[in-house]
Amino acid sequence: MTALRPSMAALSRSMLRSGMSKQVPRASTILPLRPPVLGQLRGVRTSPFGRGNNNNGSSSGLGAGGSGSQAVGAQTAPVPSFSFPHEAPSADAPRSFSAPGGWTRALTSLGIIGGTALAANAFLNRETRDGPMDAFSREYLNSTFKYLAGGLTMTAGAAVALHRIGFSYRLMSANPWLVLGLGLATSIGGMIGAQTLEPGSPGKLLSWAVFNASQAAVLSPLLFFSPALLARAGLYTAGIVGSICYVGATAKDGQYLWMGGPLLAGVTVVALSSLAPMILPATAFRTLVATEAISLYGGLAVFSGFVLWDTQKILAHAKAAQAGYVRADPLRESIGLELDVINIFVRMVQILAMQQNGGKKK
């Protein structure tokens, strides 16, 4: 599951759709972004997460001791300071709750979240457990959610730090196969250590930190998107994950454990679709569009199902740990949920970016 986030090529295309389609040639949208491409972009606002931005929206430097311009043919154009530029919000977009349309936009978002929760409860939670959850299972589930919150906080904080020092720019300019290989090796290594070592051991916590750091490194280019878009994606992700976890926690024990096999088949298809942009030629445009749709929307459905399955699996492990069959390890349980949340969040970011760009073209 660690390899199922969209590839660097897919992420590049999403960034270009969200604000760069007019400045970058079509052929550039299917390859990882290179420094020469960035040097040709003018007149757009740089990411607020970067440093060295001047008043006209272009970068005046590449950080401490960096060069502030790059020659492109006979002209010299400013290069963003370790950040990919994106378009500023439209003039009529609400910037606060008090602005015209601000409360409407906020209430619409809350309505989407509430509707998701009600729909999930209505369609998936028709048969609830007979009695309240026992104290051990409730504490085990709560401990898992605490580790989940800690892991996500660690990943988000490390991603922001890496983005600020310019790691995102170098990552997007690197060979995508190298990024995929190193990211997989580091992430899987940290995940194995965090899941197999004894609970509470220093090595287990260190492996958990390595796992979250590897997730942050791969996810740091998401900070090229506008903070408003990331906030909306985070809000929607929280609504999806929260409502599905509630269903999994209140449904009958083992009611959705049968979903493991179908979800494994679905995640295999999504994984292959995610790798398609790195394998297929640029001329296979229709195929690339289809595979990206499967990766985004199919992945959103599959990982939402994994949230439900993982929640029920955690409760099943809590019963087994209470009986003494397995050791209690909430940290290990949280890793599966963390991967689900990350995959849902990344896909929500891309979907919102595509919708935003489609609205601007109308």
Coordinates of C-alpha atoms in Angstrom, one line a residue:
M1 CA 0.0 0.0 0.0
T2 CA 3.0 2.3 0.4
A3 CA 3.4 2.6 -3.4
L4 CA -0.2 3.5 -4.2
R5 CA 0.1 7.2 -4.0
P6 CA 0.2 8.9 -7.4
S7 CA 3.6 8.9 -9.0
M8 CA 5.7 12.0 -9.5
A9 CA 4.5 12.2 -13.1
A10 CA 0.9 12.1 -12.0
L11 CA 1.5 14.7 -9.3
S12 CA 3.2 16.9 -11.9
R13 CA 0.2 16.7 -14.2
S14 CA -2.2 17.6 -11.3
M15 CA -0.1 20.7 -10.5
L16 CA -0.1 21.8 -14.1
R17 CA -3.8 21.4 -14.3
S18 CA -4.3 23.4 -11.1
G19 CA -2.7 26.5 -12.5
M20 CA 0.1 25.9 -15.0
S21 CA -1.6 24.6 -18.2
K22 CA -1.3 28.0 -20.0
Q23 CA 2.4 28.4 -19.3
V24 CA 3.8 24.9 -19.8
P25 CA 3.6 23.1 -23.2
R26 CA 1.4 20.0 -23.4
A27 CA 4.3 17.6 -23.7
S28 CA 5.6 18.7 -20.3
T29 CA 2.5 17.5 -18.4
I30 CA 3.4 13.9 -18.6
L31 CA 6.9 14.1 -17.2
P32 CA 8.4 15.1 -13.9
L33 CA 9.0 18.8 -13.7
R34 CA 12.5 19.9 -14.6
P35 CA 14.4 23.1 -13.7
P36 CA 14.3 24.5 -17.3
V37 CA 10.5 24.3 -17.3
L38 CA 10.3 26.2 -14.0
G39 CA 12.6 28.8 -15.4
Q40 CA 10.2 29.7 -18.2
L41 CA 7.3 30.5 -15.9
R42 CA 6.5 34.1 -15.2
G43 CA 3.8 36.3 -13.8
V44 CA 2.4 33.7 -11.3
R45 CA 2.4 33.7 -7.6
T46 CA 4.8 31.4 -5.9
S47 CA 3.8 29.0 -3.1
P48 CA 3.5 30.7 0.3
F49 CA 5.6 27.9 1.7
G50 CA 8.7 29.0 -0.2
R51 CA 11.2 31.7 0.8
G52 CA 12.5 34.7 -1.0
N53 CA 9.2 35.8 -2.7
N54 CA 9.1 39.4 -3.7
N55 CA 6.2 41.7 -4.3
N56 CA 5.5 40.8 -7.9
G57 CA 5.1 37.2 -7.1
S58 CA 8.4 35.9 -8.4
S59 CA 11.2 34.5 -6.4
S60 CA 14.3 36.6 -5.8
G61 CA 16.5 33.7 -4.7
L62 CA 16.9 30.0 -4.1
G63 CA 17.2 30.3 -0.3
A64 CA 20.4 31.1 1.5
G65 CA 23.3 31.4 -0.8
G66 CA 21.2 30.3 -3.9
S67 CA 21.1 31.9 -7.3
G68 CA 18.0 33.9 -8.0
S69 CA 17.7 33.6 -11.8
Q70 CA 18.3 31.1 -14.6
A71 CA 19.1 31.8 -18.2
V72 CA 16.5 30.6 -20.7
G73 CA 17.7 31.3 -24.3
A74 CA 18.6 35.0 -24.5
Q75 CA 16.4 36.0 -21.5
T76 CA 16.7 35.5 -17.8
A77 CA 13.7 34.5 -15.8
P78 CA 13.3 34.2 -12.0
V79 CA 13.1 30.7 -10.5
P80 CA 10.8 30.0 -7.6
S81 CA 12.6 29.5 -4.3
F82 CA 12.2 25.7 -3.9
S83 CA 8.5 26.0 -4.7
F84 CA 6.3 25.4 -7.7
P85 CA 4.2 28.5 -8.6
H86 CA 0.4 28.3 -8.6
E87 CA -2.3 30.7 -9.6
A88 CA -3.7 33.0 -7.1
P89 CA -7.4 32.6 -6.1
S90 CA -9.9 34.3 -8.3
A91 CA -10.8 37.9 -7.3
D92 CA -14.4 36.9 -6.2
A93 CA -13.3 33.9 -4.1
P94 CA -14.2 34.3 -0.4
R95 CA -11.2 34.7 1.8
S96 CA -12.9 34.7 5.2
F97 CA -16.2 33.8 6.8
S98 CA -17.3 37.4 6.8
A99 CA -16.6 37.8 3.0
P100 CA -19.5 37.4 0.6
G101 CA -20.0 33.7 0.0
G102 CA -17.7 32.7 2.9
W103 CA -20.4 31.2 5.1
T104 CA -22.0 29.5 2.1
R105 CA -18.8 27.8 1.2
A106 CA -18.2 26.7 4.8
L107 CA -21.7 25.4 5.3
T108 CA -21.5 23.6 1.9
S109 CA -18.3 21.8 3.1
L110 CA -19.9 20.9 6.4
G111 CA -22.9 19.7 4.6
I112 CA -20.8 17.4 2.4
I113 CA -19.1 16.0 5.5
G114 CA -22.4 15.5 7.4
G115 CA -24.0 13.9 4.3
T116 CA -21.1 11.5 4.0
A117 CA -21.4 10.5 7.6
L118 CA -25.2 9.9 7.4
A119 CA -24.9 8.1 4.1
A120 CA -22.2 5.8 5.4
N121 CA -24.2 5.1 8.5
A122 CA -27.4 4.4 6.6
F123 CA -26.0 2.1 4.0
L124 CA -23.3 0.3 6.0
N125 CA -24.5 0.3 9.6
R126 CA -27.9 -1.3 9.4
E127 CA -26.9 -4.0 11.8
T128 CA -25.1 -2.6 14.9
R129 CA -23.5 -4.6 17.7
D130 CA -25.8 -6.1 20.3
G131 CA -24.3 -4.3 23.3
P132 CA -21.7 -1.7 24.1
M133 CA -18.0 -2.3 23.3
D134 CA -16.1 -3.8 26.2
A135 CA -13.6 -1.6 28.0
F136 CA -10.4 -3.4 26.7
S137 CA -11.5 -3.1 23.0
R138 CA -12.5 0.6 23.5
E139 CA -9.1 1.4 25.1
Y140 CA -7.3 -0.5 22.4
L141 CA -9.1 1.3 19.6
N142 CA -8.5 4.7 21.3
S143 CA -4.8 3.9 21.7
T144 CA -4.6 3.1 18.0
F145 CA -6.3 6.4 17.1
K146 CA -3.8 8.2 19.3
Y147 CA -0.9 6.6 17.4
L148 CA -2.6 7.5 14.2
A149 CA -2.9 11.1 15.1
G150 CA 0.7 11.2 16.2
G151 CA 1.9 9.6 13.0
L152 CA -0.1 12.0 10.8
T153 CA 1.2 15.0 12.8
M154 CA 4.8 13.8 12.5
T155 CA 4.3 13.2 8.8
A156 CA 2.7 16.7 8.2
G157 CA 5.3 18.5 10.2
A158 CA 8.2 16.8 8.5
A159 CA 6.7 17.4 5.1
V160 CA 6.4 21.2 5.8
A161 CA 10.0 21.2 7.1
L162 CA 11.3 19.4 4.0
H163 CA 9.4 21.7 1.7
R164 CA 10.8 24.8 3.3
I165 CA 14.4 23.7 2.8
G166 CA 13.8 22.9 -0.9
F167 CA 13.5 19.1 -0.8
S168 CA 10.3 19.2 -2.7
Y169 CA 11.9 21.0 -5.7
R170 CA 14.7 18.5 -5.9
L171 CA 12.4 15.6 -5.5
M172 CA 10.2 16.7 -8.4
S173 CA 13.3 17.1 -10.6
A174 CA 14.7 13.7 -9.7
N175 CA 14.3 10.4 -11.7
P176 CA 10.8 9.1 -10.8
W177 CA 12.1 5.5 -10.7
L178 CA 14.8 6.5 -8.2
V179 CA 12.2 8.3 -6.1
L180 CA 9.9 5.3 -6.2
G181 CA 12.7 2.8 -5.3
L182 CA 14.2 4.7 -2.5
G183 CA 10.8 5.7 -1.1
L184 CA 9.5 2.1 -1.2
A185 CA 12.7 0.8 0.4
T186 CA 12.7 3.3 3.3
S187 CA 9.0 3.2 3.9
I188 CA 8.7 -0.6 3.8
G189 CA 11.8 -1.0 6.0
G190 CA 10.5 1.4 8.6
M191 CA 7.0 -0.2 8.5
I192 CA 8.4 -3.7 9.0
G193 CA 10.4 -2.6 12.0
A194 CA 7.5 -0.7 13.5
Q195 CA 5.2 -3.7 13.1
T196 CA 7.5 -6.5 14.2
L197 CA 9.6 -5.2 17.1
E198 CA 8.5 -5.4 20.7
P199 CA 5.9 -2.7 21.7
G200 CA 7.6 0.2 23.5
S201 CA 11.1 -0.7 22.4
P202 CA 13.4 2.2 21.2
G203 CA 13.9 0.4 17.9
K204 CA 10.2 0.2 17.3
L205 CA 9.7 3.9 17.9
L206 CA 12.7 4.7 15.7
S207 CA 11.3 2.5 12.9
W208 CA 8.0 4.3 13.3
A209 CA 9.7 7.7 12.9
V210 CA 11.6 6.5 9.8
F211 CA 8.3 5.3 8.3
N212 CA 6.7 8.7 8.9
A213 CA 9.7 10.5 7.6
S214 CA 9.6 8.5 4.4
Q215 CA 5.9 9.3 4.0
A216 CA 6.7 13.0 4.6
A217 CA 9.4 13.0 1.9
V218 CA 7.2 11.6 -0.8
L219 CA 4.2 13.8 0.2
S220 CA 6.2 17.0 0.5
P221 CA 5.4 18.1 -3.1
L222 CA 1.7 18.4 -2.2
L223 CA 2.7 21.6 -0.5
F224 CA 3.0 23.2 -3.9
F225 CA -0.8 23.3 -4.0
S226 CA -2.5 26.3 -2.3
P227 CA -3.1 26.0 1.4
A228 CA -6.9 26.5 0.9
L229 CA -7.1 23.5 -1.4
L230 CA -5.1 21.4 1.1
A231 CA -7.3 22.5 4.0
R232 CA -10.4 21.5 2.1
A233 CA -8.9 18.1 1.2
G234 CA -8.0 17.6 4.8
L235 CA -11.5 18.5 6.0
Y236 CA -13.1 16.1 3.5
T237 CA -10.6 13.3 4.4
A238 CA -11.4 13.8 8.1
G239 CA -15.1 13.5 7.3
I240 CA -14.7 10.3 5.2
V241 CA -12.4 8.6 7.6
G242 CA -14.3 9.6 10.7
S243 CA -17.6 8.5 9.5
I244 CA -16.3 5.1 8.2
C245 CA -14.4 4.5 11.4
Y246 CA -17.6 5.1 13.3
V247 CA -19.4 2.6 11.2
G248 CA -16.7 0.0 11.7
A249 CA -16.6 0.5 15.4
T250 CA -20.4 0.3 15.9
A251 CA -21.1 -2.6 13.5
K252 CA -21.3 -6.2 14.6
D253 CA -17.9 -7.8 15.2
G254 CA -16.4 -9.2 12.0
Q255 CA -19.3 -8.0 9.8
Y256 CA -16.9 -6.5 7.2
L257 CA -13.9 -8.7 7.6
W258 CA -15.0 -10.5 4.4
M259 CA -14.0 -7.4 2.4
G260 CA -10.3 -8.3 2.7
G261 CA -10.1 -10.3 -0.5
P262 CA -12.1 -7.9 -2.8
L263 CA -10.1 -5.0 -1.4
L264 CA -6.8 -6.7 -2.2
A265 CA -7.9 -7.3 -5.8
G266 CA -9.1 -3.7 -6.0
V267 CA -5.8 -2.3 -4.6
T268 CA -3.9 -4.3 -7.1
V269 CA -5.7 -2.7 -10.0
V270 CA -5.2 0.8 -8.4
A271 CA -1.5 0.1 -8.0
L272 CA -1.1 -0.9 -11.6
S273 CA -3.0 2.2 -12.7
S274 CA -0.8 4.4 -10.6
L275 CA 2.3 3.1 -12.3
A276 CA 0.8 3.5 -15.8
P277 CA 2.0 7.1 -16.4
M278 CA 5.6 5.9 -15.7
I279 CA 5.4 3.1 -18.3
L280 CA 3.0 4.0 -21.1
P281 CA 4.1 6.4 -23.8
A282 CA 2.9 10.0 -24.0
T283 CA 0.9 9.1 -27.2
A284 CA -1.4 6.8 -25.3
F285 CA -3.5 9.8 -24.1
R286 CA -6.8 8.0 -23.8
T287 CA -5.3 5.1 -21.9
L288 CA -3.5 7.5 -19.5
V289 CA -6.7 9.4 -18.8
A290 CA -8.5 6.1 -18.0
T291 CA -5.8 4.8 -15.8
E292 CA -5.6 8.1 -13.9
A293 CA -9.4 8.0 -13.3
I294 CA -9.1 4.5 -11.9
S295 CA -6.2 5.5 -9.7
L296 CA -8.0 8.6 -8.3
Y297 CA -11.7 7.6 -8.0
G298 CA -11.2 3.8 -7.8
G299 CA -8.4 4.4 -5.2
L300 CA -10.7 6.7 -3.2
A301 CA -13.3 3.9 -3.0
V302 CA -10.8 1.1 -2.3
F303 CA -9.1 3.0 0.5
S304 CA -12.4 4.0 2.0
G305 CA -13.2 0.3 2.1
F306 CA -9.8 -0.4 3.7
V307 CA -10.6 2.1 6.5
L308 CA -13.7 0.1 7.3
W309 CA -11.9 -3.2 7.1
D310 CA -8.9 -2.0 9.2
T311 CA -11.2 -0.7 11.9
Q312 CA -12.9 -4.1 12.2
K313 CA -9.6 -5.8 12.1
I314 CA -8.3 -3.7 15.0
L315 CA -11.3 -4.8 17.1
A316 CA -10.8 -8.4 16.1
H317 CA -7.1 -8.1 17.2
A318 CA -8.3 -6.5 20.4
K319 CA -10.4 -9.6 21.2
A320 CA -7.5 -11.8 20.4
A321 CA -5.1 -9.8 22.6
Q322 CA -7.5 -9.8 25.4
A323 CA -7.7 -13.6 25.2
G324 CA -3.9 -13.8 25.1
Y325 CA -3.6 -15.2 21.6
V326 CA -1.6 -12.2 20.2
R327 CA 0.3 -9.3 21.9
A328 CA -1.4 -5.9 22.1
D329 CA 0.3 -3.5 19.7
P330 CA -1.8 -0.4 18.9
L331 CA 1.2 1.2 17.1
R332 CA 1.2 -1.6 14.6
E333 CA -2.5 -1.3 14.1
S334 CA -2.2 2.4 13.4
I335 CA 0.1 2.0 10.4
G336 CA -2.6 0.5 8.2
L337 CA -5.0 3.2 9.0
E338 CA -2.4 5.9 8.4
L339 CA -1.7 4.6 5.0
D340 CA -5.4 4.6 4.3
V341 CA -5.8 8.2 5.4
I342 CA -2.7 9.3 3.4
N343 CA -4.0 7.7 0.2
I344 CA -7.5 9.2 0.6
F345 CA -6.0 12.7 1.3
V346 CA -3.7 12.6 -1.8
R347 CA -6.6 11.6 -4.0
M348 CA -8.9 14.3 -2.6
V349 CA -6.2 16.9 -3.3
Q350 CA -5.9 15.8 -6.9
I351 CA -9.7 15.6 -7.4
L352 CA -10.2 19.1 -5.9
A353 CA -7.4 20.5 -8.0
M354 CA -8.9 19.1 -11.2
Q355 CA -12.3 20.5 -10.3
Q356 CA -10.9 23.9 -9.5
N357 CA -9.1 24.0 -12.8
G358 CA -12.3 22.9 -14.6
G359 CA -14.2 25.7 -13.0
K360 CA -11.7 28.3 -14.2
K361 CA -12.0 27.1 -17.8
K362 CA -15.8 27.6 -17.9

